[in-house]
Amino acid sequence: MSAFPWKLLEVVKLLDDRAAADLRRQEAEVLLSRISRAVGLDDTRRDFTCFIHKLFYPSKSKPQDSSSDSQVPSARIHVTSILEKLFHLSEGAVRRGMDQLKELKCSVADLEQRTALLREAFPFQGYIQKVEERGISHEQLVRVETFAATHCPSWHDIRAAEDTLSMDTLNLYQLTPWCIKPATIERNCSMVELFSDSPCLPTNFCSHWWGEPLRDFVACIGRHCAVRQLCFRSTFYWICAYANRQHALSEELNDDPKQTSFYKAMCLADCLLLILDNVGPAMPFTRVWCAYELFMALIDEDRKKKPLLLDTVAHTKAGTFVLTDGFTDAEAKVRDAGFPAEAEACKSLRELCFPIHVLEKGMNLRLQEAQASEEADRRHILNSVVGKQLHELDEAPPLEHENYTEVNAQLGSRFAVACFEPAFKKGSPSLRLSVARALQADPWRRQLVLNIGNIPKERQAAAFGVCMAGLPANLQDLSLIWKSFAADSNLAALAEKLPISLHQLRLSFKECWEISDAAVAALAEKLPISLHQLELSFAYCSQISDAGVAALAEKLPISLHQLQLDFTGCKQISDAGVAALAEKLPISLHQLQLYFEGCEKVSDAGVAALAEKLPISLQDLQLDFNFCSQISDAGVAALAEKLPISLQDLQLSFAHCSQISDAVAQAAGSLESLRAWAAASELGAAPDLEMRLSSGEETAEGLQEKDEEGEEGEEGEIGKPSHESRRARPAAPAAPWRGQPPTLALPAPSPAAPQTRHSTAKNAETSSDTVLAEGLADETDVGSLDFAYRFDSKVLSKVPSLFGTFCSALLCATTLEKLQLDFGGCSQISDAAVAALAEKLPISLQDLQLDFVVCEQISDAAVAALAEKLPISLQDLQLDFSGCPQISDAGVAALAEKLPISLHQFQLEFWGCEKVSDAAREAAESLESLRAWAAARAARPRSEEGEKARVRELGARPRS
């Protein structure tokens, strides 16, 4: 292909202006003769006569003697076709050049220079036949952004020629005529074909508004890649401006939306990425093409692949934020390790700061009111959405339709879930009401996860009302979390609202001290019979007793496959409650997790009663009896004796059970070792089991064989173990609780239910009907976004990646104002971990509370790393390093030196830090005294050795 003849565009322009661009043969010969001299063609080597003859007489191989045009009556050829043939240009190339001149209102020389720069920056790679296979990567988009940033000052808005363009506002409407079209003018290709000559299959389809600034758009793609942990180079996004050939759009589009490049690309993609601008804001909700793409993602049934994921990203001055459809890979790893609550906490933190004003637009979407640049597009798309046939697409679309309703409702509820926490932390009452209405309006929603526990206590009553008002009727999977809020009336209200369609139900009422047996009984009474999975946490609900456990057990659905009950810290529960639960365990159970940590009334008899009734089909069993001091080896033996043969995975916890021997505690560490210990107990070999197993002298299988032989024999030491060797004789099971069932709690205070306790707060008194009809009475906004979380040492030991996942989520919370993290007792937290956390602290923080009690790996280096990264706007700082023996005065001094000047309130704890002097500890009691102590310490002359020691302590910063 020859170089584009830019100089000749002036000739074409002149002929166009004179309406003389259609040439006869003689005119063409004269023009070519002049052109050859103008552009330096050697007409002695080119037979123009033959060239012209082939143009005007394509069916003849030789020129005719006649010089007239009579052989082809009125034969005329447009000058652009002649030039394209002469210079071997692609069809329409000259006309494209002319169109570009008109659009940019620039000179030919200027356009030639700009095109040369683009050709150098983005050389043509090759054609990709299928438009849907023209994906572009974030790395390639950055190249476009970089080029635009360099040349943007020389561009102007073609709609207002005097306005110079800026990268702050440069969008696709402006980039296309100055970059995309000139770059693709010669080859009539797409922008993607300047990056690759082979198919780039898109995994993500971008739905967006062309008016969003290019810089923001590229940031959105980059943030999505980072959050989803995708490769910036090899992950491809389908973006219409770069995938379609902008000089031949008619070939890429079609009256039938399902024949367009857009639809074909969506059929290839796995995820629709909705990119919401901060200009409109959220203009895609008003554009009909974007609305159609959302329809595709949510309810289109013609797409042969599984439904598209719907991720949403928005860019504001505060940062770039992503809402993911489900968990990221890192979060899913935590969930799959058996800790869904921890995974949900990471996701909640990551999405907490998503801009509320953008979310609110999504909750109020009305697809049928969306607009398009071309009215025909609007008609075709809306008619396609309602299912009309091809010949009906030009008709006026209906004003209302069930498909409009479904798209509006599904998208509205999706944003309502994302907006739930922010609405109560920093939203208006009208926004909270919108959340309730949007949730309730979506009967197609199958899963709902809400965390009331993260909401400020003074707002939890209102949040509960919204939650109850918004529960969709056809849910199959429901997860709700409370903390220190719920009372009996709340549980009773929730029980009344539970959808009968539920298959999975997860409820957490940790530290809800006002919950009693009456609430548990009310909830049990309404458990849907279709449940397959049930998880209930009543940890530290101190009023719950055997009566509540028995009431729950009585109503457990027989269809259950997975059951998890957490009664940690419920000290009124005894053997009778455990036995009552055991007696009613559904025989269909495959997975059973029970937590009775700190239930001091539970003894061997309770464990034996549970063992006696374990379902025969059980495959996974987890039992936690930590701090149950009445349990001994006999209880473990009773359990080991009755383990179902179907069991594949066993996790037992008997920490701080003083009557359990070390050998038994070690044997309980795995299913194989426990069975081996049980067999050895029968053979009188339990005391030296540990030594024999570790040395390889015995195996579990061998011990089981000896056990069988011992049962058959009538004489000898093996056949008749001595009384002394049977120290682990199984305990007898306890009898189930058979007392008076508790009176069911009611949704509101009632004299007929004297056992029901009610919170002093207005818990369930705000009915769901009132919320929807009248809204919320409170007319004040909440002040700030905050987040609180307590790390569990046991979870960190099992899923070390949790900490990194949490830090990544924290990096996304760029507008967070208050953060409370409790690492108490987490031995895994090291200097490097603290440094990594410090690096991710949002600069917007005003209140920071960190608890590192008994984190024994932490040293002065960690304190110094944290001090170095404290946000400059911080006003309230609380740090507790009690029980961290490696911290010394050097760490205290490093902290004092870096305290932000904005700090108003301050609290430091170094109890049990033996290297911290009394003077430093006293100084840490107030901000003023600490700063004075640090100044005095810095002023004291240091010995050479002391200075070297200080450098060693603080110089080596931990790496994150």
XYZ file of N, CA and C in Angstrom, residues 73 354 399 571 704 814 847:
21
model
N -21.282 4.881 -22.848
C -22.026 6.141 -22.901
C -21.971 6.879 -21.557
N -18.039 3.437 48.029
C -18.600 3.684 46.696
C -19.519 4.906 46.783
N -45.030 1.800 26.475
C -44.605 2.677 27.560
C -44.209 1.880 28.801
N -23.303 -19.471 78.944
C -22.904 -20.263 80.106
C -24.058 -20.981 80.798
N -6.293 -50.870 64.835
C -7.665 -51.327 64.661
C -7.713 -52.847 64.482
N -11.017 4.824 50.397
C -10.270 6.081 50.394
C -10.985 7.227 51.100
N -10.256 9.225 62.832
C -10.304 8.479 64.091
C -9.730 7.091 63.837
